[in-house]
Amino acid sequence: MHKDVRVAVPTHWGDGFGSDIAAQHIARAQEVFGAQILAVLAAPEYPTDVPILVIESRNLVALMLQLKSTYTFLADITATDEGETGQWGRFEVVYQLFAPREKSRLRVKTAAHEGAMVPSLAHIWSGANWAEREVYDMFGVRFCGHPDMRRILMDYRWVGHPLRKDYPLKGYQLFPDAAPINPDLLQMEEQVLGHDSDELWDNADLLVNIGPTHPTTHGALRMCARLRGETIETSYCEFGYTHRAKEKLGENRTYHNFIVYTDRLNYCSSLINNVAYVMTVEKLMGIGVPDRCVWIRMIVSEIARIIDHLICVGINAVDLGAFSYFLYGYHQREEAYTLIEKLCGARLTTSYTRVGGLMADAPEGFEREVKEWVRRTRVVIDEMHALLTNNKIWRQRTEGVGVFTREQCMDYSVSGPCARAAGIDIDLRRDQPYLFYKNVEFDVPVCGSGDVFDRYLVRIAEIRESLNIITQCADRMKSGPIWTEDKRVRIPDKDSVHNTMEGMIHHFKFFMEGFQVPPGEAYSQVEAANGELGFYIVSRGGPRAHRMRIRGPSFWNFQTLAAMVRGQKVADMVAALGSINVIAGELDR
Amino acid sequence: MSKDGNAGFLTTRLNDFINWGKKNSMWPLPFGTSCCGIELMSTLAADYDMARFGAEVVRFSPRQSDLLIVAGIINLKMAPILRTVYDQMSDPKYVMSFGACASSGGIFNVYSVLQGIDTLIPVDIYVPGCPPAPEGVLHGLLELQDMIERGTTHAQKQRVCHA
């Protein structure tokens, strides 16, 4: 056992910003809506991280319009199945709101009985479209006024709603064939400008299916498009081909068991997922971790961010024909794997963090090796930059392609490098600093035009910033304990397990039953490689979560694709899709 | 062929020769769906370089490839598509089940996941791991080459039966 008890202040969750703004808005909402506000839940009476407004569903739209003036960013929409015990109805639909300027977060809930409708927010935030479809798919809650109320992850013939508590975990349903292209969804509302003015094409519409096994989709996505010539007139995306029921598993596995499933969300940067998940559970339990643990978590997060960006820009270049560029980046990724292997023994699916600590301490000389890797990576990034950035073909293929403006990004809740490429200056590492990000110096690269080229530039600039952060962390990391002293979550030392009865019982109960998490709910947001990664955990006590929601940035970013490529060529779709870096594991979960 | 029409000796040699050719020029179709796809990319990239074993011509069209590498999870929505892709490949075709999800469903024994692709298509070689390390993939590839040389893959055995 470590004698050095030096528990970090529990601010490494990135909380406590803008709570006065939230209070003001709640007071105003209470004034305006009076008895329509069913409840205001806030700490300390109700164990939650941010205040919650519960409103009757018929006033939801009015409330949201009022809140939107400040809470411009719709972070997430999800639901929980409360069963018979629900205070206001069987289902509670949960909206996570974020005010980027005031750095304030607020949660709004509304309730729905079985079969009742909830008003859709798709006309307030276009990004709500898919999220509401997912709620319908998983819970069967319908949204009135929604433009396209179809299933999203499951097959269109699926019976039942998997995330309902009464749906069995192993309720398989197999269908003999794949979903065909749905021409109804490709009806044109208006003529798209800029198509080839060749008479040959003028009345020749072509329905094209791209994916789910197509070299450009990198994962199992599918896109159906109506073309005129080579111009995409309208298109829709189909996915769910790698749906692995991680949210359902989150309710059926203990908190400790669930760590392995977080690896497989965004598998290009699984370390960030590990960190984000355990941080949420720590927040729920009020556990702080020692300094060394926080520094190591920061280093691994930044390494993960770099290798994710390397794979994104590399693949984007491969799709446009620059293969050698990809190999440069991939070699550096392999070197990073070597570092990660030294930490946890695995290359890709790391499961490195534990609730309250880490799987293992960094090996001796790790700081030196990391700095050496940073030095080499800087050289490689410079080489890659020289190879591609001013390449004429690359610029012609990417500049002005796949443009998504600042306003569109906010409308679709785009976050991360894609939003920053469009000029939205949000980086949660700086704006809601978690871990020790407030103690390191780094810039947030922002571009303006929001095209594929700017996304590339932002990613390359972010790699350089992450390298700086890693160096600072490695300099400031000191030896010390990596585990919290909290007995509830601390995995007992092997010494005590093998030599004492209490230790063995503790070990047995820890792994067979899991640790108990007090009732409450928490949403923690982390700046992952592609944007805001959020875990929303609702606990009703016990070793398993009542609801485990994962807000993956890919889901929200991918939604922009159809709007982004409208009126562009099919080949530009390839460039645009590569640049938003959709990771299927995080998209489908 | 000898004068009395007995072709046995020559045919055996020719088979060996063809198998030698087959095993050293596999054209893989990377059916990468999730995490395993990234490790498959590692195997194809410069550091591990699958091209050293003749399997470098990655083809995304099933009609041009003979080795189907199913890298990653196949869920129930994807299953019919995998079957279609397999049916579109021309004989002789080989299937490598890459990683735990493809082989058995792995840690995902849930409503949406196919519990092993061998319930759907014949698999010649399983590469274990979640995901397998590139060394494991290369080992699997070499094993598959041995199988082709011996003529013990599903496609080759089936052909003998038909003949």
Short mmCIF file of C-alpha atoms in Angstrom, two decimals, chain A residues 28-237:
data_model
loop_
_atom_site.label_atom_id
_atom_site.label_comp_id
_atom_site.label_asym_id
_atom_site.label_seq_id
_atom_site.Cartn_x
_atom_site.Cartn_y
_atom_site.Cartn_z
CA ARG A 28 -36.65 32.70 -15.71
CA ALA A 29 -38.17 29.46 -16.93
CA GLN A 30 -40.03 29.09 -13.64
CA GLU A 31 -41.38 32.61 -14.03
CA VAL A 32 -42.57 32.02 -17.57
CA PHE A 33 -43.85 28.48 -17.34
CA GLY A 34 -44.95 28.32 -13.73
CA ALA A 35 -46.67 25.05 -13.01
CA GLN A 36 -45.66 23.60 -16.37
CA ILE A 37 -42.22 23.06 -14.88
CA LEU A 38 -42.76 19.75 -13.15
CA ALA A 39 -39.61 19.92 -11.11
CA VAL A 40 -36.20 21.50 -10.81
CA LEU A 41 -33.68 18.94 -9.71
CA ALA A 42 -30.38 20.19 -8.41
CA ALA A 43 -27.68 19.20 -6.00
CA PRO A 44 -27.58 18.68 -3.06
CA GLU A 45 -31.23 17.48 -2.82
CA TYR A 46 -30.92 15.44 -5.98
CA PRO A 47 -27.50 13.98 -6.77
CA THR A 48 -26.77 15.45 -10.17
CA ASP A 49 -23.84 17.32 -11.65
CA VAL A 50 -25.82 20.02 -13.44
CA PRO A 51 -29.32 21.30 -12.63
CA ILE A 52 -32.21 19.59 -14.37
CA LEU A 53 -35.42 21.21 -15.56
CA VAL A 54 -38.31 18.81 -15.95
CA ILE A 55 -41.06 20.22 -18.13
CA GLU A 56 -44.34 19.00 -19.49
CA SER A 57 -43.86 17.89 -23.05
CA ARG A 58 -46.34 20.32 -24.59
CA ASN A 59 -44.23 23.28 -23.45
CA LEU A 60 -40.92 21.76 -24.42
CA VAL A 61 -40.54 23.66 -27.67
CA ALA A 62 -41.33 27.01 -26.06
CA LEU A 63 -38.81 26.35 -23.31
CA MET A 64 -36.13 25.29 -25.75
CA LEU A 65 -36.66 28.37 -27.90
CA GLN A 66 -36.22 30.48 -24.81
CA LEU A 67 -33.10 28.64 -23.70
CA LYS A 68 -31.57 28.61 -27.16
CA SER A 69 -30.57 32.27 -26.90
CA THR A 70 -27.89 31.23 -24.43
CA TYR A 71 -27.65 27.45 -24.69
CA THR A 72 -26.87 27.43 -28.38
CA PHE A 73 -25.32 23.99 -28.53
CA LEU A 74 -27.52 20.92 -28.26
CA ALA A 75 -25.08 18.39 -26.88
CA ASP A 76 -27.25 15.31 -26.76
CA ILE A 77 -30.73 13.86 -26.83
CA THR A 78 -31.44 10.53 -25.21
CA ALA A 79 -34.03 8.81 -23.09
CA THR A 80 -34.31 6.55 -20.10
CA ASP A 81 -36.80 3.79 -19.47
CA GLU A 82 -38.15 4.25 -15.96
CA GLY A 83 -40.64 1.40 -16.18
CA GLU A 84 -43.48 1.45 -13.67
CA THR A 85 -41.57 3.60 -11.22
CA GLY A 86 -41.41 6.67 -13.44
CA GLN A 87 -42.63 9.72 -11.58
CA TRP A 88 -43.98 11.49 -14.66
CA GLY A 89 -44.23 8.71 -17.24
CA ARG A 90 -42.52 5.57 -18.43
CA PHE A 91 -39.90 7.33 -20.54
CA GLU A 92 -37.89 10.40 -19.75
CA VAL A 93 -36.38 12.16 -22.74
CA VAL A 94 -33.19 13.93 -21.75
CA TYR A 95 -31.66 16.94 -23.51
CA GLN A 96 -28.14 18.07 -22.71
CA LEU A 97 -27.57 21.74 -23.45
CA PHE A 98 -24.33 23.66 -23.55
CA ALA A 99 -23.71 27.39 -23.63
CA PRO A 100 -20.26 27.72 -25.21
CA ARG A 101 -19.74 31.38 -24.39
CA GLU A 102 -20.89 31.13 -20.77
CA LYS A 103 -19.42 27.62 -20.43
CA SER A 104 -22.60 26.56 -18.74
CA ARG A 105 -24.44 23.26 -18.97
CA LEU A 106 -28.06 22.49 -18.32
CA ARG A 107 -30.17 19.37 -18.59
CA VAL A 108 -33.80 19.40 -19.63
CA LYS A 109 -36.07 16.42 -19.21
CA THR A 110 -39.52 15.71 -20.38
CA ALA A 111 -41.63 12.67 -19.78
CA ALA A 112 -43.67 10.46 -22.07
CA HIS A 113 -46.09 7.69 -21.29
CA GLU A 114 -46.14 4.54 -23.36
CA GLY A 115 -47.40 5.56 -26.82
CA ALA A 116 -47.36 9.30 -26.09
CA MET A 117 -45.66 11.72 -28.45
CA VAL A 118 -42.98 14.25 -27.61
CA PRO A 119 -42.58 17.38 -29.76
CA SER A 120 -39.61 17.24 -32.06
CA LEU A 121 -36.80 19.78 -31.86
CA ALA A 122 -35.63 19.12 -35.41
CA HIS A 123 -36.83 22.53 -36.56
CA ILE A 124 -34.93 24.27 -33.76
CA TRP A 125 -31.68 22.33 -34.14
CA SER A 126 -31.30 20.35 -37.37
CA GLY A 127 -28.95 18.08 -35.44
CA ALA A 128 -31.84 16.80 -33.34
CA ASN A 129 -33.10 14.82 -36.33
CA TRP A 130 -30.95 11.71 -35.98
CA ALA A 131 -30.81 11.81 -32.21
CA GLU A 132 -34.58 11.71 -32.04
CA ARG A 133 -34.66 8.92 -34.55
CA GLU A 134 -32.31 7.00 -32.31
CA VAL A 135 -34.54 7.56 -29.30
CA TYR A 136 -37.46 6.25 -31.36
CA ASP A 137 -35.46 3.26 -32.55
CA MET A 138 -34.18 2.32 -29.12
CA PHE A 139 -37.14 3.25 -26.92
CA GLY A 140 -40.15 3.61 -29.20
CA VAL A 141 -40.81 7.19 -28.15
CA ARG A 142 -42.26 9.00 -31.15
CA PHE A 143 -41.64 12.65 -31.90
CA CYS A 144 -44.38 14.70 -33.49
CA GLY A 145 -43.33 17.16 -36.14
CA HIS A 146 -40.25 15.13 -36.94
CA PRO A 147 -39.40 15.17 -40.68
CA ASP A 148 -38.31 11.55 -40.98
CA MET A 149 -39.42 9.28 -38.14
CA ARG A 150 -37.74 6.03 -39.13
CA ARG A 151 -35.49 3.56 -37.41
CA ILE A 152 -31.85 4.50 -37.58
CA LEU A 153 -29.57 1.82 -36.18
CA MET A 154 -31.67 -1.32 -36.40
CA ASP A 155 -33.03 -2.88 -39.56
CA TYR A 156 -36.33 -1.36 -40.73
CA ARG A 157 -38.04 -4.72 -40.14
CA TRP A 158 -36.92 -4.97 -36.52
CA VAL A 159 -39.62 -5.69 -33.98
CA GLY A 160 -39.41 -4.06 -30.57
CA HIS A 161 -37.13 -1.42 -29.11
CA PRO A 162 -33.83 -2.77 -27.79
CA LEU A 163 -33.08 -0.32 -25.00
CA ARG A 164 -36.39 -0.84 -23.27
CA LYS A 165 -35.87 -2.66 -20.03
CA ASP A 166 -38.20 -5.46 -21.13
CA TYR A 167 -36.26 -6.18 -24.34
CA PRO A 168 -33.96 -9.16 -23.75
CA LEU A 169 -30.23 -8.63 -24.13
CA LYS A 170 -30.05 -11.55 -26.53
CA GLY A 171 -33.21 -10.96 -28.54
CA TYR A 172 -31.71 -11.73 -31.95
CA GLN A 173 -33.64 -11.02 -35.14
CA LEU A 174 -32.10 -12.13 -38.44
CA PHE A 175 -33.34 -10.99 -41.83
CA PRO A 176 -32.68 -12.71 -45.15
CA ASP A 177 -31.60 -9.69 -47.17
CA ALA A 178 -30.30 -6.17 -46.82
CA ALA A 179 -32.42 -3.05 -46.98
CA PRO A 180 -32.84 -1.84 -50.57
CA ILE A 181 -32.40 1.77 -51.63
CA ASN A 182 -35.46 3.72 -50.66
CA PRO A 183 -36.34 5.95 -53.64
CA ASP A 184 -38.96 7.77 -51.60
CA LEU A 185 -36.20 9.28 -49.53
CA LEU A 186 -34.46 10.51 -52.64
CA GLN A 187 -37.33 12.56 -53.96
CA MET A 188 -36.14 15.96 -54.90
CA GLU A 189 -37.73 19.01 -53.40
CA GLU A 190 -36.00 21.48 -55.63
CA GLN A 191 -33.52 21.57 -58.44
CA VAL A 192 -29.94 21.66 -57.23
CA LEU A 193 -27.87 24.28 -58.92
CA GLY A 194 -24.55 23.58 -60.48
CA HIS A 195 -25.16 20.24 -62.14
CA ASP A 196 -23.59 19.39 -65.48
CA SER A 197 -25.38 21.34 -68.14
CA ASP A 198 -25.03 18.46 -70.55
CA GLU A 199 -28.20 17.53 -72.38
CA LEU A 200 -27.34 13.89 -71.99
CA TRP A 201 -27.91 14.15 -68.25
CA ASP A 202 -30.80 16.50 -68.16
CA ASN A 203 -33.42 13.90 -67.63
CA ALA A 204 -31.20 11.11 -66.46
CA ASP A 205 -31.40 10.51 -62.77
CA LEU A 206 -29.38 7.71 -61.34
CA LEU A 207 -29.77 6.09 -57.96
CA VAL A 208 -26.41 5.03 -56.60
CA ASN A 209 -25.58 2.99 -53.55
CA ILE A 210 -22.18 3.48 -51.92
CA GLY A 211 -21.23 1.05 -49.19
CA PRO A 212 -21.49 -0.53 -46.70
CA THR A 213 -18.34 -2.27 -47.95
CA HIS A 214 -16.74 0.38 -50.02
CA PRO A 215 -13.11 1.50 -49.85
CA THR A 216 -14.06 5.05 -49.01
CA THR A 217 -16.40 4.32 -46.16
CA HIS A 218 -13.74 2.90 -43.79
CA GLY A 219 -16.15 1.07 -41.68
CA ALA A 220 -19.62 0.07 -42.38
CA LEU A 221 -21.58 3.05 -43.56
CA ARG A 222 -23.81 3.30 -46.51
CA MET A 223 -24.85 6.20 -48.60
CA CYS A 224 -27.62 6.26 -51.18
CA ALA A 225 -27.61 9.13 -53.61
CA ARG A 226 -29.58 10.42 -56.55
CA LEU A 227 -27.18 11.66 -59.17
CA ARG A 228 -27.58 13.80 -62.19
CA GLY A 229 -24.43 13.31 -64.16
CA GLU A 230 -21.87 13.16 -61.40
CA THR A 231 -23.60 15.69 -59.22
CA ILE A 232 -25.26 14.52 -56.03
CA GLU A 233 -28.72 15.99 -56.03
CA THR A 234 -29.88 14.42 -52.83
CA SER A 235 -28.68 11.62 -50.63
CA TYR A 236 -29.30 9.86 -47.38
CA CYS A 237 -27.09 7.83 -45.09
#
